[in-house]
JSON list of C-alpha atoms in Angstrom, two decimals:
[
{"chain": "Q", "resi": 1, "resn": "UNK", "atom": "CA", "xyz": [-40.11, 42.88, 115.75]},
{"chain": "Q", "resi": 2, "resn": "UNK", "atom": "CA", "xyz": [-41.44, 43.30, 119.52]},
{"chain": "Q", "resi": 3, "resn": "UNK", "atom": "CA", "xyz": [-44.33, 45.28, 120.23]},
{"chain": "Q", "resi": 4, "resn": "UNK", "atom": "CA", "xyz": [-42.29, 48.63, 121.64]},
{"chain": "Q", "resi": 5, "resn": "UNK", "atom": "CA", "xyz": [-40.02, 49.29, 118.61]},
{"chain": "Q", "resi": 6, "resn": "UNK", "atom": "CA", "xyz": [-43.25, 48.81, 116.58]},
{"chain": "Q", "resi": 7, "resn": "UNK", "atom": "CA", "xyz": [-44.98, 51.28, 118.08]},
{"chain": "Q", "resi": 8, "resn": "UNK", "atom": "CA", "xyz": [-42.12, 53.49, 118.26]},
{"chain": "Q", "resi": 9, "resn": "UNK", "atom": "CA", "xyz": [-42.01, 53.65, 114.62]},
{"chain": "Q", "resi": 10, "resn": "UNK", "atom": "CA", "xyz": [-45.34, 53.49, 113.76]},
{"chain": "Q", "resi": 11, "resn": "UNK", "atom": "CA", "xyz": [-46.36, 57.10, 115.00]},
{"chain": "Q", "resi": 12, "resn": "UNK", "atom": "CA", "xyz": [-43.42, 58.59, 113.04]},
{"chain": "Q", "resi": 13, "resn": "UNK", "atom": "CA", "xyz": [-44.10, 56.84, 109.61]},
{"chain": "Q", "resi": 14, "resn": "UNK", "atom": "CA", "xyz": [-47.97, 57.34, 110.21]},
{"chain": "Q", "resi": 15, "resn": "UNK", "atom": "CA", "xyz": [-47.18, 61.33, 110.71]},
{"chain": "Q", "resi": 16, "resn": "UNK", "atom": "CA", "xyz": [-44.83, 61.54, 107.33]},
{"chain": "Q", "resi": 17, "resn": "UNK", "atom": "CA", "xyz": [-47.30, 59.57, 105.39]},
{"chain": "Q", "resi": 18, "resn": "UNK", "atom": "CA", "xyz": [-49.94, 62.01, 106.94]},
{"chain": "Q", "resi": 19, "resn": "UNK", "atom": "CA", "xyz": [-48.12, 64.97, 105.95]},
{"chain": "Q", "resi": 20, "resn": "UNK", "atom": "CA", "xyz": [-47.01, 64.00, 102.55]},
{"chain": "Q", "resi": 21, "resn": "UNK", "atom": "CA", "xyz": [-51.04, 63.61, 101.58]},
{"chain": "Q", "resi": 22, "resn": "UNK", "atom": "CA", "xyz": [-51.84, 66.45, 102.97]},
{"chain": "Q", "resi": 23, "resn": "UNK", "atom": "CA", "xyz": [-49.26, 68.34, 100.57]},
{"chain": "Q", "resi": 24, "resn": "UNK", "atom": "CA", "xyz": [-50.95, 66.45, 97.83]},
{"chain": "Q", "resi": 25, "resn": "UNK", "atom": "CA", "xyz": [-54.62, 67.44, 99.11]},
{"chain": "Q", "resi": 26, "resn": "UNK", "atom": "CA", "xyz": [-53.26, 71.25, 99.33]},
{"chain": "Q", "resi": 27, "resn": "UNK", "atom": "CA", "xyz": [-51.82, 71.37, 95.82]},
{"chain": "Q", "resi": 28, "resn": "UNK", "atom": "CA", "xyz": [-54.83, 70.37, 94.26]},
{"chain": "Q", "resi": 29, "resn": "UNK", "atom": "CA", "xyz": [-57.45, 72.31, 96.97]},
{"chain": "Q", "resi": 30, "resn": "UNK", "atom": "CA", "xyz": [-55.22, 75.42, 95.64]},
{"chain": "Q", "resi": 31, "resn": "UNK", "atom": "CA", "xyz": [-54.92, 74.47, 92.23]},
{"chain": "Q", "resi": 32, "resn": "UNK", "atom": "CA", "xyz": [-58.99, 74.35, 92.07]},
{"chain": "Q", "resi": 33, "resn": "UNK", "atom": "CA", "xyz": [-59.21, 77.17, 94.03]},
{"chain": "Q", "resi": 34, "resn": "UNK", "atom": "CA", "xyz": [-57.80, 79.25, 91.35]},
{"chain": "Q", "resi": 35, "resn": "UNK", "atom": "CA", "xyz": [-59.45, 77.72, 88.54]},
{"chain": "Q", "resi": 36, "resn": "UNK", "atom": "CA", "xyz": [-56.05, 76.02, 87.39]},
{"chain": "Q", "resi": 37, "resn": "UNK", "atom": "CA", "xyz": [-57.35, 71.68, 87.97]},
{"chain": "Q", "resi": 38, "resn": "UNK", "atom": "CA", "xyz": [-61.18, 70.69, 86.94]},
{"chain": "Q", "resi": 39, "resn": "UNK", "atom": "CA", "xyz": [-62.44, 68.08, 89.50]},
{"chain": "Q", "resi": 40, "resn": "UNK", "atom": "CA", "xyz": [-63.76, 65.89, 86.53]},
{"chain": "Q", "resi": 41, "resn": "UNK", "atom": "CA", "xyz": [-60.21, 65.48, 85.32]},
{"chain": "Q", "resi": 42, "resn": "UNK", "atom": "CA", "xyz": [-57.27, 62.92, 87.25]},
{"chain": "Q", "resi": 43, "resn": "UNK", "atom": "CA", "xyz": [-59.42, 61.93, 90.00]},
{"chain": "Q", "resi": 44, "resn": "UNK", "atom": "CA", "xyz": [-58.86, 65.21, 91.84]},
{"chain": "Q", "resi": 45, "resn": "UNK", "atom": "CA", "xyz": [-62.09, 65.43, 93.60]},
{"chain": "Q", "resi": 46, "resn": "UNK", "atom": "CA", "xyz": [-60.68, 62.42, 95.58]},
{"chain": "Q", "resi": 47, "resn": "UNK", "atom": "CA", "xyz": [-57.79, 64.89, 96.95]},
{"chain": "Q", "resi": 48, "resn": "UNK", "atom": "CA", "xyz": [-60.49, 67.38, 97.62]},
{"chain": "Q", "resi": 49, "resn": "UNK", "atom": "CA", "xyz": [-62.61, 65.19, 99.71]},
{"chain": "Q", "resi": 50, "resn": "UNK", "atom": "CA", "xyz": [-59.42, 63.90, 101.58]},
{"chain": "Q", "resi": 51, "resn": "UNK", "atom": "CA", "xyz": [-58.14, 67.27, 102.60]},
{"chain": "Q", "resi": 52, "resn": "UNK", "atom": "CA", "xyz": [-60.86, 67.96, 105.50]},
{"chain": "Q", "resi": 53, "resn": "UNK", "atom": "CA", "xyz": [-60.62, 64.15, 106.33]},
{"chain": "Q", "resi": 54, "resn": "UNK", "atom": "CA", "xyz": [-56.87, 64.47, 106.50]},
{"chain": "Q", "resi": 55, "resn": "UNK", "atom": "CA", "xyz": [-56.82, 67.56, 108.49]},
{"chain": "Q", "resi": 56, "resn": "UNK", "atom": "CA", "xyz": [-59.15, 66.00, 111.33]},
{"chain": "Q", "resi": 57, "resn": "UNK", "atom": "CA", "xyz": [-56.87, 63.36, 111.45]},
{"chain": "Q", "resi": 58, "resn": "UNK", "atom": "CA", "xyz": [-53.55, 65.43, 111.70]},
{"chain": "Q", "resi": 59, "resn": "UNK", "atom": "CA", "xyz": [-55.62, 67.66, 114.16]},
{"chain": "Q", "resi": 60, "resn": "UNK", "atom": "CA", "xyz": [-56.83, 64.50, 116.31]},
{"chain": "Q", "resi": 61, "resn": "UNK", "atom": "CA", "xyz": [-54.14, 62.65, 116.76]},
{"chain": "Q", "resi": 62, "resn": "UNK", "atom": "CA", "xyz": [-50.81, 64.63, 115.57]},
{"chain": "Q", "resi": 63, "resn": "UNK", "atom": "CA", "xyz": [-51.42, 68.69, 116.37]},
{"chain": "Q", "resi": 64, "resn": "UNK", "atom": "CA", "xyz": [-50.53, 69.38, 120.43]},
{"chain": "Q", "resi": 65, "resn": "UNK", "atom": "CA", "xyz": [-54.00, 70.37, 120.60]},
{"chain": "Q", "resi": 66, "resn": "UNK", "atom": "CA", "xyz": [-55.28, 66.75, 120.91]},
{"chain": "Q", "resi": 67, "resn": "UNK", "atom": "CA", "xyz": [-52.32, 65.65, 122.59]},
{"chain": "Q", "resi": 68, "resn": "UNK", "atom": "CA", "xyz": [-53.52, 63.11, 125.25]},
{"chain": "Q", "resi": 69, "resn": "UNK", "atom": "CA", "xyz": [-50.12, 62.82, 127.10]},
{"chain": "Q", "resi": 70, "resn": "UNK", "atom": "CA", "xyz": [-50.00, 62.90, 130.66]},
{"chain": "Q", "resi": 71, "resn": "UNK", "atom": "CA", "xyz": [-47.44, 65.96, 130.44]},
{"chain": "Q", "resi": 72, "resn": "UNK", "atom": "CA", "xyz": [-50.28, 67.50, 127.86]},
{"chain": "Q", "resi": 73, "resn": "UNK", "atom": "CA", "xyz": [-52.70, 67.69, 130.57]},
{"chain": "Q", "resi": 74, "resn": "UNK", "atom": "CA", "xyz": [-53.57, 69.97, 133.33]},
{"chain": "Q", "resi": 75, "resn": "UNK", "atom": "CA", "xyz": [-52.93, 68.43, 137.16]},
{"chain": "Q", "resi": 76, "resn": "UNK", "atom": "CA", "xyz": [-56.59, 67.84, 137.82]},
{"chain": "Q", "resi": 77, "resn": "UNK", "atom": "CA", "xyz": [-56.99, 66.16, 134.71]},
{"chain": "Q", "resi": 78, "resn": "UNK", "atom": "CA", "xyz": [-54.01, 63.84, 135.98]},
{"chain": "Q", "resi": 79, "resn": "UNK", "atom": "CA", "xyz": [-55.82, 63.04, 138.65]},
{"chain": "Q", "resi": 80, "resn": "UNK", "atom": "CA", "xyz": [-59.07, 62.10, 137.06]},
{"chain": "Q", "resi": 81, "resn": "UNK", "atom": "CA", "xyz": [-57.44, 59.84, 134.27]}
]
């Protein structure tokens, strides 16, 4: 597999992997929230702690508000890059 289609599929599968924990992380964050799920049970403090981690990540590197893409950025920052 050469290094272009890799990369083409990589940011794809990356995002729907992303997204699919962070469904898991918001079940759980609302199941606690509501007194429903115990952290002590199922491992679910692990989905708790992931959720904020998760969301930085989707935030970073997925949102269009950390979009580093030449068309993402203003003229002068064209220039400077």
């Amino acid at each position: 597999m050469n290094r272009e289609l890799r990369q083409a599929w990589l940011r794809p599968l990356s995002l729907v992997v992303l997204l699919g924990l962070l469904v898991v992380c918001l079940k759980v964050t609302a199941g606690w929230w509501r007194g429903e799920l115990s952290l002590a049970e199922d491992g679910n403090w692990v989905w708790l702690v992931l959720f904020p981690v998760l969301l930085v990540i989707w935030w970073r590197y997925f949102s269009v508000f950390g979009c580093k893409e030449p068309a993402c950025l203003l003229p002068e920052d064209e220039e400077r890059k």
